[in-house]
Amino acid sequence: MEHVDLTWLFIIMAGGFLAAFVDSVVGGGGLIALPLLLATGMSPTAALGTNKLAGTMSSLTSTLSFIRSGKVNLRLVLYLFPLSLTGAVGGTYAVRHIPSDFLRPLVVVMLILVTLYTFFKKNWGQLSTFSGLKAKSAVWMGIAAFGLGFYDGFFGPGTGSFLIFIFLALGFDFVMAAGNAKVLNFASNIASLAAFVSFGLVNYQYGLPMGAAMIAGSLIGSRMAIRKGSSYVRPMFMAICSLLVGKQVWDLLS
């Protein structure tokens, strides 16, 4: 059994709480959690696997919180859930055979467009206008769920933001969009976590305590989002998108 540094364990749990608080609403928790795990000295792949364990625990918590509050369209997400799960399995398998870094420039462009569109469309996501899927939109949503599941397993950054954007485009308000997105994000997290566990790339000594702290953070974060509504979620969504852009640009240039 590896030695666990108690100081680092405390730092990781505190950082995990903060990461989950943000991630439970608009995603992007890995911006906080991953650097902390890497700082302990574990390998990048082990850090990714450990973060996926803690993130899946957090994701399940916020998913249940949104469902209990009625902020998830269950009929819609039950149709999309297996597609996201299947896509993530394919993406996780593909990343072992194909380098994923070629996607980074495209992701930067997409995140910039998502942020700008949300910024200039001031009233977007304030009220829900969703009235159900028609045949054509059902097909496109199925493709999007599978595609973003694959992307999350293959590369990952910005998945939560892209999911929220798609649900906003369907006519959901920001809180419902966040709730629906969280359920699909949980699906892709399960698939990726299973792969990391099978590869032996999860550090449970750090991952389980971090996951416990992230459960607390996701409970508080999702409840705040549900209580405060779109006026709280919208600026957080744009802030996280902007940070994701900065992180991807930094990785491109470094």
Short mmCIF file of C-alpha atoms in Angstrom, two decimals:
data_model
loop_
_atom_site.label_atom_id
_atom_site.label_comp_id
_atom_site.label_asym_id
_atom_site.label_seq_id
_atom_site.Cartn_x
_atom_site.Cartn_y
_atom_site.Cartn_z
CA MET A 1 0.00 0.00 0.00
CA GLU A 2 1.34 3.42 -0.97
CA HIS A 3 2.09 6.02 1.66
CA VAL A 4 -0.58 8.75 1.79
CA ASP A 5 0.59 12.26 2.60
CA LEU A 6 -2.06 13.63 4.99
CA THR A 7 -1.32 17.23 4.04
CA TRP A 8 -1.88 16.46 0.36
CA LEU A 9 -4.95 14.42 1.24
CA PHE A 10 -6.47 17.46 2.97
CA ILE A 11 -5.56 19.74 0.03
CA ILE A 12 -7.06 17.29 -2.46
CA MET A 13 -10.29 16.97 -0.48
CA ALA A 14 -10.62 20.76 -0.20
CA GLY A 15 -9.90 21.15 -3.91
CA GLY A 16 -12.30 18.31 -4.72
CA PHE A 17 -15.08 20.05 -2.81
CA LEU A 18 -14.54 23.26 -4.81
CA ALA A 19 -14.22 21.35 -8.10
CA ALA A 20 -17.48 19.49 -7.49
CA PHE A 21 -19.29 22.68 -6.47
CA VAL A 22 -18.54 24.11 -9.92
CA ASP A 23 -18.80 20.84 -11.84
CA SER A 24 -22.23 19.98 -10.44
CA VAL A 25 -23.67 23.00 -12.24
CA VAL A 26 -21.75 23.60 -15.49
CA GLY A 27 -18.88 21.08 -15.61
CA GLY A 28 -15.21 22.00 -15.71
CA GLY A 29 -14.28 20.59 -12.30
CA GLY A 30 -11.26 18.89 -13.83
CA LEU A 31 -9.65 22.33 -14.19
CA ILE A 32 -9.26 22.28 -10.41
CA ALA A 33 -9.03 18.58 -9.56
CA LEU A 34 -6.54 17.31 -12.14
CA PRO A 35 -3.68 19.74 -11.37
CA LEU A 36 -3.98 18.86 -7.67
CA LEU A 37 -3.80 15.13 -8.37
CA LEU A 38 -0.81 15.61 -10.68
CA ALA A 39 0.93 17.65 -7.97
CA THR A 40 0.96 14.57 -5.68
CA GLY A 41 3.40 12.95 -8.13
CA MET A 42 1.09 10.34 -9.63
CA SER A 43 1.31 9.72 -13.38
CA PRO A 44 -0.99 11.67 -15.74
CA THR A 45 -2.97 8.53 -16.61
CA ALA A 46 -3.40 7.60 -12.92
CA ALA A 47 -4.45 11.20 -12.18
CA LEU A 48 -7.08 10.99 -14.94
CA GLY A 49 -8.38 7.67 -13.61
CA THR A 50 -8.44 8.89 -10.00
CA ASN A 51 -10.21 12.09 -11.04
CA LYS A 52 -12.74 9.99 -12.98
CA LEU A 53 -13.51 7.93 -9.84
CA ALA A 54 -14.08 11.03 -7.69
CA GLY A 55 -15.89 12.80 -10.53
CA THR A 56 -18.27 9.88 -11.05
CA MET A 57 -19.19 9.92 -7.35
CA SER A 58 -19.81 13.67 -7.64
CA SER A 59 -21.72 13.31 -10.90
CA LEU A 60 -24.07 10.69 -9.45
CA THR A 61 -24.81 12.95 -6.48
CA SER A 62 -25.65 16.03 -8.55
CA THR A 63 -27.64 13.90 -11.03
CA LEU A 64 -29.84 12.58 -8.21
CA SER A 65 -30.19 16.09 -6.76
CA PHE A 66 -31.41 17.51 -10.08
CA ILE A 67 -33.78 14.56 -10.61
CA ARG A 68 -35.30 14.87 -7.11
CA SER A 69 -35.91 18.58 -7.72
CA GLY A 70 -37.73 17.90 -11.00
CA LYS A 71 -35.02 19.68 -13.04
CA VAL A 72 -34.45 16.79 -15.44
CA ASN A 73 -36.60 15.75 -18.40
CA LEU A 74 -36.57 12.05 -17.56
CA ARG A 75 -38.28 10.88 -20.74
CA LEU A 76 -35.68 12.63 -22.87
CA VAL A 77 -32.57 11.63 -20.90
CA LEU A 78 -33.69 7.99 -20.62
CA TYR A 79 -33.71 7.90 -24.42
CA LEU A 80 -30.28 9.57 -24.64
CA PHE A 81 -28.52 7.88 -21.68
CA PRO A 82 -27.61 4.57 -23.40
CA LEU A 83 -26.36 6.49 -26.45
CA SER A 84 -23.99 8.59 -24.32
CA LEU A 85 -22.85 5.46 -22.47
CA THR A 86 -22.18 3.55 -25.70
CA GLY A 87 -20.39 6.52 -27.26
CA ALA A 88 -18.13 6.89 -24.23
CA VAL A 89 -17.19 3.19 -24.35
CA GLY A 90 -16.16 3.65 -27.99
CA GLY A 91 -14.23 6.84 -27.22
CA THR A 92 -12.38 5.29 -24.29
CA TYR A 93 -11.38 2.33 -26.47
CA ALA A 94 -10.32 4.60 -29.36
CA VAL A 95 -8.07 6.80 -27.21
CA ARG A 96 -5.80 3.78 -26.56
CA HIS A 97 -5.12 3.53 -30.29
CA ILE A 98 -5.39 7.10 -31.65
CA PRO A 99 -3.73 10.23 -30.14
CA SER A 100 -6.42 12.74 -29.12
CA ASP A 101 -4.42 15.99 -29.07
CA PHE A 102 -5.32 16.81 -32.68
CA LEU A 103 -8.78 17.79 -31.37
CA ARG A 104 -7.48 20.61 -29.16
CA PRO A 105 -7.56 23.46 -31.76
CA LEU A 106 -11.11 22.51 -32.80
CA VAL A 107 -12.25 22.42 -29.16
CA VAL A 108 -10.82 25.92 -28.57
CA VAL A 109 -12.78 27.28 -31.54
CA MET A 110 -16.00 25.51 -30.48
CA LEU A 111 -15.77 26.75 -26.90
CA ILE A 112 -15.16 30.32 -28.07
CA LEU A 113 -18.25 30.15 -30.31
CA VAL A 114 -20.38 28.68 -27.49
CA THR A 115 -19.25 31.42 -25.07
CA LEU A 116 -19.80 34.27 -27.55
CA TYR A 117 -23.22 33.00 -28.63
CA THR A 118 -24.36 32.72 -25.00
CA PHE A 119 -22.94 36.15 -24.15
CA PHE A 120 -24.69 37.98 -27.00
CA LYS A 121 -28.00 36.11 -26.70
CA LYS A 122 -28.90 37.81 -23.43
CA ASN A 123 -32.30 36.18 -22.75
CA TRP A 124 -31.27 32.71 -23.87
CA GLY A 125 -32.05 30.06 -21.28
CA GLN A 126 -34.09 32.33 -19.02
CA LEU A 127 -37.36 30.49 -19.72
CA SER A 128 -38.01 26.97 -20.94
CA THR A 129 -39.78 26.70 -24.32
CA PHE A 130 -39.15 22.98 -24.88
CA SER A 131 -42.35 21.20 -25.96
CA GLY A 132 -41.02 17.80 -26.97
CA LEU A 133 -38.84 16.20 -29.65
CA LYS A 134 -39.98 15.87 -33.23
CA ALA A 135 -38.65 13.00 -35.35
CA LYS A 136 -35.85 15.05 -36.92
CA SER A 137 -34.70 16.65 -33.66
CA ALA A 138 -34.82 13.22 -31.93
CA VAL A 139 -32.36 11.86 -34.51
CA TRP A 140 -30.06 14.86 -34.15
CA MET A 141 -30.15 14.67 -30.34
CA GLY A 142 -29.33 10.95 -30.51
CA ILE A 143 -26.34 11.70 -32.72
CA ALA A 144 -25.24 14.52 -30.39
CA ALA A 145 -25.54 12.34 -27.27
CA PHE A 146 -23.55 9.52 -28.85
CA GLY A 147 -20.99 11.93 -30.34
CA LEU A 148 -20.40 13.85 -27.11
CA GLY A 149 -20.22 10.58 -25.17
CA PHE A 150 -17.52 9.43 -27.61
CA TYR A 151 -15.76 12.81 -27.26
CA ASP A 152 -15.83 12.57 -23.45
CA GLY A 153 -14.26 9.12 -23.54
CA PHE A 154 -11.75 10.14 -26.21
CA PHE A 155 -10.69 13.63 -25.09
CA GLY A 156 -13.11 15.27 -22.66
CA PRO A 157 -12.55 19.00 -21.98
CA GLY A 158 -15.74 21.01 -22.32
CA THR A 159 -18.15 18.06 -22.54
CA GLY A 160 -20.47 19.49 -19.88
CA SER A 161 -20.49 22.91 -21.57
CA PHE A 162 -21.28 21.42 -24.99
CA LEU A 163 -24.12 19.34 -23.50
CA ILE A 164 -25.64 22.36 -21.78
CA PHE A 165 -25.42 24.35 -25.02
CA ILE A 166 -27.27 21.63 -26.94
CA PHE A 167 -30.06 21.46 -24.35
CA LEU A 168 -30.34 25.26 -24.42
CA ALA A 169 -30.69 25.07 -28.19
CA LEU A 170 -33.59 22.64 -27.69
CA GLY A 171 -35.39 25.30 -25.64
CA PHE A 172 -34.60 24.36 -22.03
CA ASP A 173 -33.77 27.00 -19.43
CA PHE A 174 -30.27 26.99 -17.93
CA VAL A 175 -31.16 24.95 -14.84
CA MET A 176 -33.01 22.22 -16.78
CA ALA A 177 -30.23 22.21 -19.39
CA ALA A 178 -27.67 21.72 -16.59
CA GLY A 179 -29.74 18.91 -15.04
CA ASN A 180 -30.17 17.05 -18.34
CA ALA A 181 -26.49 17.54 -19.19
CA LYS A 182 -25.41 16.18 -15.82
CA VAL A 183 -27.32 12.91 -16.39
CA LEU A 184 -25.62 12.34 -19.76
CA ASN A 185 -22.25 13.34 -18.31
CA PHE A 186 -22.78 10.69 -15.63
CA ALA A 187 -23.34 8.10 -18.37
CA SER A 188 -20.02 8.86 -20.06
CA ASN A 189 -18.27 9.01 -16.66
CA ILE A 190 -19.38 5.44 -15.86
CA ALA A 191 -17.93 4.10 -19.11
CA SER A 192 -14.62 5.93 -18.70
CA LEU A 193 -14.30 4.91 -15.03
CA ALA A 194 -14.87 1.24 -15.91
CA ALA A 195 -12.05 1.46 -18.46
CA PHE A 196 -9.63 3.14 -16.02
CA VAL A 197 -10.42 0.55 -13.33
CA SER A 198 -9.84 -2.32 -15.77
CA PHE A 199 -6.48 -0.77 -16.75
CA GLY A 200 -5.48 -0.44 -13.06
CA LEU A 201 -5.18 3.34 -13.34
CA VAL A 202 -7.13 4.45 -10.25
CA ASN A 203 -5.51 5.51 -6.95
CA TYR A 204 -8.24 4.63 -4.42
CA GLN A 205 -6.34 6.04 -1.42
CA TYR A 206 -6.70 9.54 -2.84
CA GLY A 207 -9.70 8.95 -5.08
CA LEU A 208 -12.22 7.76 -2.47
CA PRO A 209 -11.60 10.57 0.08
CA MET A 210 -11.62 13.09 -2.77
CA GLY A 211 -14.86 11.56 -4.02
CA ALA A 212 -16.43 11.91 -0.55
CA ALA A 213 -15.51 15.61 -0.49
CA MET A 214 -16.86 15.99 -4.03
CA ILE A 215 -20.19 14.46 -3.00
CA ALA A 216 -20.56 17.28 -0.45
CA GLY A 217 -19.53 19.91 -3.00
CA SER A 218 -21.92 18.62 -5.65
CA LEU A 219 -24.83 18.52 -3.22
CA ILE A 220 -24.33 22.16 -2.23
CA GLY A 221 -23.56 23.31 -5.78
CA SER A 222 -26.55 21.65 -7.43
CA ARG A 223 -28.93 22.86 -4.71
CA MET A 224 -27.69 26.43 -5.12
CA ALA A 225 -28.23 26.20 -8.88
CA ILE A 226 -31.76 24.86 -8.40
CA ARG A 227 -32.61 27.53 -5.82
CA LYS A 228 -31.05 30.55 -7.57
CA GLY A 229 -31.97 29.62 -11.15
CA SER A 230 -30.69 30.83 -14.52
CA SER A 231 -29.32 34.14 -13.22
CA TYR A 232 -26.78 32.10 -11.24
CA VAL A 233 -26.04 29.33 -13.79
CA ARG A 234 -25.60 31.54 -16.89
CA PRO A 235 -22.59 33.62 -15.66
CA MET A 236 -20.97 30.50 -14.19
CA PHE A 237 -21.43 28.72 -17.53
CA MET A 238 -19.70 31.55 -19.43
CA ALA A 239 -16.90 31.78 -16.84
CA ILE A 240 -16.13 28.06 -17.06
CA CYS A 241 -16.22 28.13 -20.88
CA SER A 242 -13.73 31.02 -20.82
CA LEU A 243 -11.42 29.16 -18.42
CA LEU A 244 -11.61 26.03 -20.58
CA VAL A 245 -10.61 28.10 -23.62
CA GLY A 246 -7.65 29.54 -21.70
CA LYS A 247 -6.55 26.09 -20.52
CA GLN A 248 -6.71 24.57 -24.03
CA VAL A 249 -4.83 27.54 -25.56
CA TRP A 250 -2.17 27.25 -22.85
CA ASP A 251 -1.75 23.54 -23.57
CA LEU A 252 -1.46 24.27 -27.30
CA LEU A 253 1.28 26.87 -26.78
CA SER A 254 3.25 25.08 -24.06
#
